[in-house]
Structure formats: structure tokens, C-alpha cells
Amino acid sequence: MSTRSNVIIKSGETKIYLYRHSDGYLAEAGYNLACSLMHSNGFKSFLNSLLSQKYEADTIREARAVYEFTTEQHGDIEYLYQFDFDVNIPGNVKVVVESVASWDIKKTLIDTEFSLSHQNIREHLKPIFDEHNKVLQRSFSIAS
């Protein structure tokens, strides 16, 4: 079963919904989003980075987009990632990450605002980097 997620990216009046069907949890999608944010300089480059990402082709499927446009929040997601780029303060972004059990039950995991820099992203999105490291450590201990 897939771990589905939505990504909402806002800048002023613009609001874009993206859907990710697989690996929506913090250690994968969260880490991917944080790294993409780390290499962006704002709304447009962040969005373009996400839209250019593809799952590799395999013997069954062609390469396909990791993030797909959608018109609204899906009803059966497990994580919701929101990025609100401040049009009045360039380089400033508010990030909210929620674990979504149902439409009515959401748990906020991250709610922070900061200016874009490697240091700030690592500091403010620390729970994402921590989860990614836990998965890596488990992988290494299994392989050993």
C-alpha cells in the first residue's frame, strides 16, 4: 500500500496542489522536499525542481512524474506538506507539515517560518532530517 501525500505551494494569490502517490512519509517525501527547498531560491525554482523529478523506468513502467498536479487536497492522504512563500519578504517561507489520519484528525508535526538558507532549512526542518537518518541507520544495520 502506498503512503500518499499532498504538497501545497503558495505565493501570494497563487496556490498549487501537487499529489505524490508513493513514499509520502517524512523520511522520503519530506526529505526530498527539504533537499529541493535547500537548492531553490524561492517559489518558482522550488516548484520547477519538484515538477522535474521522475521515478525511474523499470521493466513494468515508463519513467513517470513523482509529483503530479491536482486541483485540491486528496481525501486519502497520510501527509500534508505546505510551503507558503512570502511575496513581501523574498526568500522567506512558512512550512507546515501535518500527519493526516482523516479529514478531521490532523497532527501538526512542523510549523515554522524562516529565510531560505542551508543552515535554516536544516535547523527548522530537523524532524525531517532526523527521520531520514533513522531510516538510513536501520538500512545499514540490516545490511551488516
mmCIF file of C-alpha atoms in Angstrom:
data_model
loop_
_atom_site.group_PDB
_atom_site.id
_atom_site.type_symbol
_atom_site.label_atom_id
_atom_site.label_comp_id
_atom_site.label_asym_id
_atom_site.label_seq_id
_atom_site.Cartn_x
_atom_site.Cartn_y
_atom_site.Cartn_z
ATOM 1 C CA MET A 1 0.000 0.000 0.000
ATOM 2 C CA SER A 2 1.277 3.476 -0.853
ATOM 3 C CA THR A 3 1.861 6.330 1.561
ATOM 4 C CA ARG A 4 0.127 9.186 -0.241
ATOM 5 C CA SER A 5 0.753 12.874 0.333
ATOM 6 C CA ASN A 6 -0.159 16.303 -0.918
ATOM 7 C CA VAL A 7 2.104 19.288 -1.317
ATOM 8 C CA ILE A 8 0.582 22.759 -1.319
ATOM 9 C CA ILE A 9 2.820 25.546 -2.564
ATOM 10 C CA LYS A 10 1.644 29.137 -2.161
ATOM 11 C CA SER A 11 2.993 32.505 -3.172
ATOM 12 C CA GLY A 12 0.654 35.469 -2.864
ATOM 13 C CA GLU A 13 -2.613 34.563 -4.585
ATOM 14 C CA THR A 14 -1.086 31.538 -6.334
ATOM 15 C CA LYS A 15 -1.845 28.180 -4.747
ATOM 16 C CA ILE A 16 -0.665 24.965 -6.380
ATOM 17 C CA TYR A 17 -1.622 21.456 -5.296
ATOM 18 C CA LEU A 18 0.660 18.526 -6.026
ATOM 19 C CA TYR A 19 -0.004 14.874 -5.278
ATOM 20 C CA ARG A 20 2.603 12.206 -4.540
ATOM 21 C CA HIS A 21 1.287 8.649 -4.622
ATOM 22 C CA SER A 22 4.206 6.786 -3.041
ATOM 23 C CA ASP A 23 6.625 7.277 -0.154
ATOM 24 C CA GLY A 24 4.864 10.334 1.261
ATOM 25 C CA TYR A 25 6.336 9.915 4.745
ATOM 26 C CA LEU A 26 8.866 12.306 6.337
ATOM 27 C CA ALA A 27 11.976 10.214 5.675
ATOM 28 C CA GLU A 28 11.317 10.089 1.924
ATOM 29 C CA ALA A 29 8.958 12.810 0.596
ATOM 30 C CA GLY A 30 9.762 15.143 3.491
ATOM 31 C CA TYR A 31 13.481 14.708 2.918
ATOM 32 C CA ASN A 32 13.067 15.145 -0.833
ATOM 33 C CA LEU A 33 11.073 18.344 -0.308
ATOM 34 C CA ALA A 34 13.589 19.705 2.222
ATOM 35 C CA CYS A 35 16.506 18.996 -0.131
ATOM 36 C CA SER A 36 14.647 20.562 -3.056
ATOM 37 C CA LEU A 37 13.947 23.618 -0.910
ATOM 38 C CA MET A 38 17.615 23.732 0.063
ATOM 39 C CA HIS A 39 18.607 24.001 -3.610
ATOM 40 C CA SER A 40 15.969 26.551 -4.558
ATOM 41 C CA ASN A 41 15.923 30.305 -4.285
ATOM 42 C CA GLY A 42 12.175 30.679 -3.973
ATOM 43 C CA PHE A 43 8.758 29.674 -5.210
ATOM 44 C CA LYS A 44 9.442 29.170 -8.936
ATOM 45 C CA SER A 45 12.685 27.239 -8.625
ATOM 46 C CA PHE A 46 11.204 25.047 -5.861
ATOM 47 C CA LEU A 47 8.138 24.226 -7.963
ATOM 48 C CA ASN A 48 10.237 23.593 -11.092
ATOM 49 C CA SER A 49 12.522 21.285 -9.124
ATOM 50 C CA LEU A 50 9.583 19.183 -7.939
ATOM 51 C CA LEU A 51 7.945 19.022 -11.353
ATOM 52 C CA SER A 52 11.169 17.840 -12.998
ATOM 53 C CA GLN A 53 11.556 14.817 -10.706
ATOM 54 C CA LYS A 54 10.730 11.400 -12.130
ATOM 55 C CA TYR A 55 10.587 7.840 -10.879
ATOM 56 C CA GLU A 56 12.987 5.737 -12.926
ATOM 57 C CA ALA A 57 11.606 3.472 -15.601
ATOM 58 C CA ASP A 58 11.637 -0.236 -14.886
ATOM 59 C CA THR A 59 10.612 -3.365 -16.746
ATOM 60 C CA ILE A 60 6.944 -2.728 -15.986
ATOM 61 C CA ARG A 61 6.576 1.068 -16.188
ATOM 62 C CA GLU A 62 7.938 4.028 -18.059
ATOM 63 C CA ALA A 63 9.561 6.881 -16.133
ATOM 64 C CA ARG A 64 6.811 8.922 -14.514
ATOM 65 C CA ALA A 65 6.474 12.124 -12.513
ATOM 66 C CA VAL A 66 6.969 11.929 -8.752
ATOM 67 C CA TYR A 67 4.690 14.931 -8.171
ATOM 68 C CA GLU A 68 1.504 15.417 -10.181
ATOM 69 C CA PHE A 69 -0.714 18.482 -10.413
ATOM 70 C CA THR A 70 -4.094 18.145 -8.758
ATOM 71 C CA THR A 71 -6.921 20.590 -8.139
ATOM 72 C CA GLU A 72 -7.367 20.112 -4.412
ATOM 73 C CA GLN A 73 -6.267 18.155 -1.374
ATOM 74 C CA HIS A 74 -6.873 14.426 -1.773
ATOM 75 C CA GLY A 75 -9.134 12.789 0.790
ATOM 76 C CA ASP A 76 -6.965 9.763 1.428
ATOM 77 C CA ILE A 77 -3.526 11.205 2.135
ATOM 78 C CA GLU A 78 -1.350 10.456 5.112
ATOM 79 C CA TYR A 79 0.871 13.558 4.991
ATOM 80 C CA LEU A 80 0.269 17.155 4.003
ATOM 81 C CA TYR A 81 3.237 19.419 3.250
ATOM 82 C CA GLN A 82 2.576 23.164 2.889
ATOM 83 C CA PHE A 83 5.047 25.786 1.692
ATOM 84 C CA ASP A 84 3.965 29.426 1.756
ATOM 85 C CA PHE A 85 6.498 31.740 0.109
ATOM 86 C CA ASP A 86 6.213 35.312 1.389
ATOM 87 C CA VAL A 87 5.845 37.746 -1.521
ATOM 88 C CA ASN A 88 6.709 40.691 0.746
ATOM 89 C CA ILE A 89 9.935 39.176 2.095
ATOM 90 C CA PRO A 90 11.746 37.362 -0.750
ATOM 91 C CA GLY A 91 13.415 34.172 0.419
ATOM 92 C CA ASN A 92 11.091 33.789 3.410
ATOM 93 C CA VAL A 93 8.947 30.641 3.630
ATOM 94 C CA LYS A 94 6.463 29.191 6.106
ATOM 95 C CA VAL A 95 6.436 25.388 6.251
ATOM 96 C CA VAL A 96 3.697 23.305 7.850
ATOM 97 C CA VAL A 97 3.795 19.504 7.843
ATOM 98 C CA GLU A 98 0.833 17.506 9.081
ATOM 99 C CA SER A 99 0.180 13.830 9.621
ATOM 100 C CA VAL A 100 -3.355 13.239 8.368
ATOM 101 C CA ALA A 101 -5.381 10.336 9.776
ATOM 102 C CA SER A 102 -8.623 11.679 8.287
ATOM 103 C CA TRP A 103 -10.171 14.975 7.182
ATOM 104 C CA ASP A 104 -10.944 15.686 10.842
ATOM 105 C CA ILE A 105 -7.825 14.312 12.513
ATOM 106 C CA LYS A 106 -4.569 16.092 11.723
ATOM 107 C CA LYS A 107 -1.443 16.273 13.816
ATOM 108 C CA THR A 108 0.939 19.154 13.160
ATOM 109 C CA LEU A 109 4.492 17.844 13.021
ATOM 110 C CA ILE A 110 6.206 21.051 11.878
ATOM 111 C CA ASP A 111 5.016 24.665 11.853
ATOM 112 C CA THR A 112 7.846 27.083 11.226
ATOM 113 C CA GLU A 113 8.855 30.153 9.240
ATOM 114 C CA PHE A 114 12.363 31.091 8.147
ATOM 115 C CA SER A 115 14.502 32.648 5.431
ATOM 116 C CA LEU A 116 15.971 30.241 2.902
ATOM 117 C CA SER A 117 19.498 29.096 3.730
ATOM 118 C CA HIS A 118 21.062 25.661 4.176
ATOM 119 C CA GLN A 119 21.517 26.316 7.905
ATOM 120 C CA ASN A 120 17.920 27.473 8.438
ATOM 121 C CA ILE A 121 16.437 24.593 6.472
ATOM 122 C CA ARG A 122 18.429 22.027 8.466
ATOM 123 C CA GLU A 123 17.509 23.728 11.743
ATOM 124 C CA HIS A 124 13.807 24.370 11.097
ATOM 125 C CA LEU A 125 13.119 21.062 9.332
ATOM 126 C CA LYS A 126 15.190 18.980 11.758
ATOM 127 C CA PRO A 127 12.437 16.371 12.344
ATOM 128 C CA ILE A 128 12.576 15.520 8.628
ATOM 129 C CA PHE A 129 16.357 15.097 8.601
ATOM 130 C CA ASP A 130 16.166 13.058 11.826
ATOM 131 C CA GLU A 131 13.604 10.659 10.310
ATOM 132 C CA HIS A 132 15.708 10.270 7.167
ATOM 133 C CA ASN A 133 18.783 9.452 9.265
ATOM 134 C CA LYS A 134 16.828 6.854 11.277
ATOM 135 C CA VAL A 135 15.836 5.066 8.069
ATOM 136 C CA LEU A 136 19.432 5.139 6.828
ATOM 137 C CA GLN A 137 20.712 3.731 10.112
ATOM 138 C CA ARG A 138 18.146 0.907 10.010
ATOM 139 C CA SER A 139 19.155 0.130 6.426
ATOM 140 C CA PHE A 140 22.829 -0.031 7.344
ATOM 141 C CA SER A 141 22.191 -2.235 10.395
ATOM 142 C CA ILE A 142 20.091 -4.660 8.303
ATOM 143 C CA ALA A 143 22.781 -4.813 5.616
ATOM 144 C CA SER A 144 25.536 -5.527 8.147
#
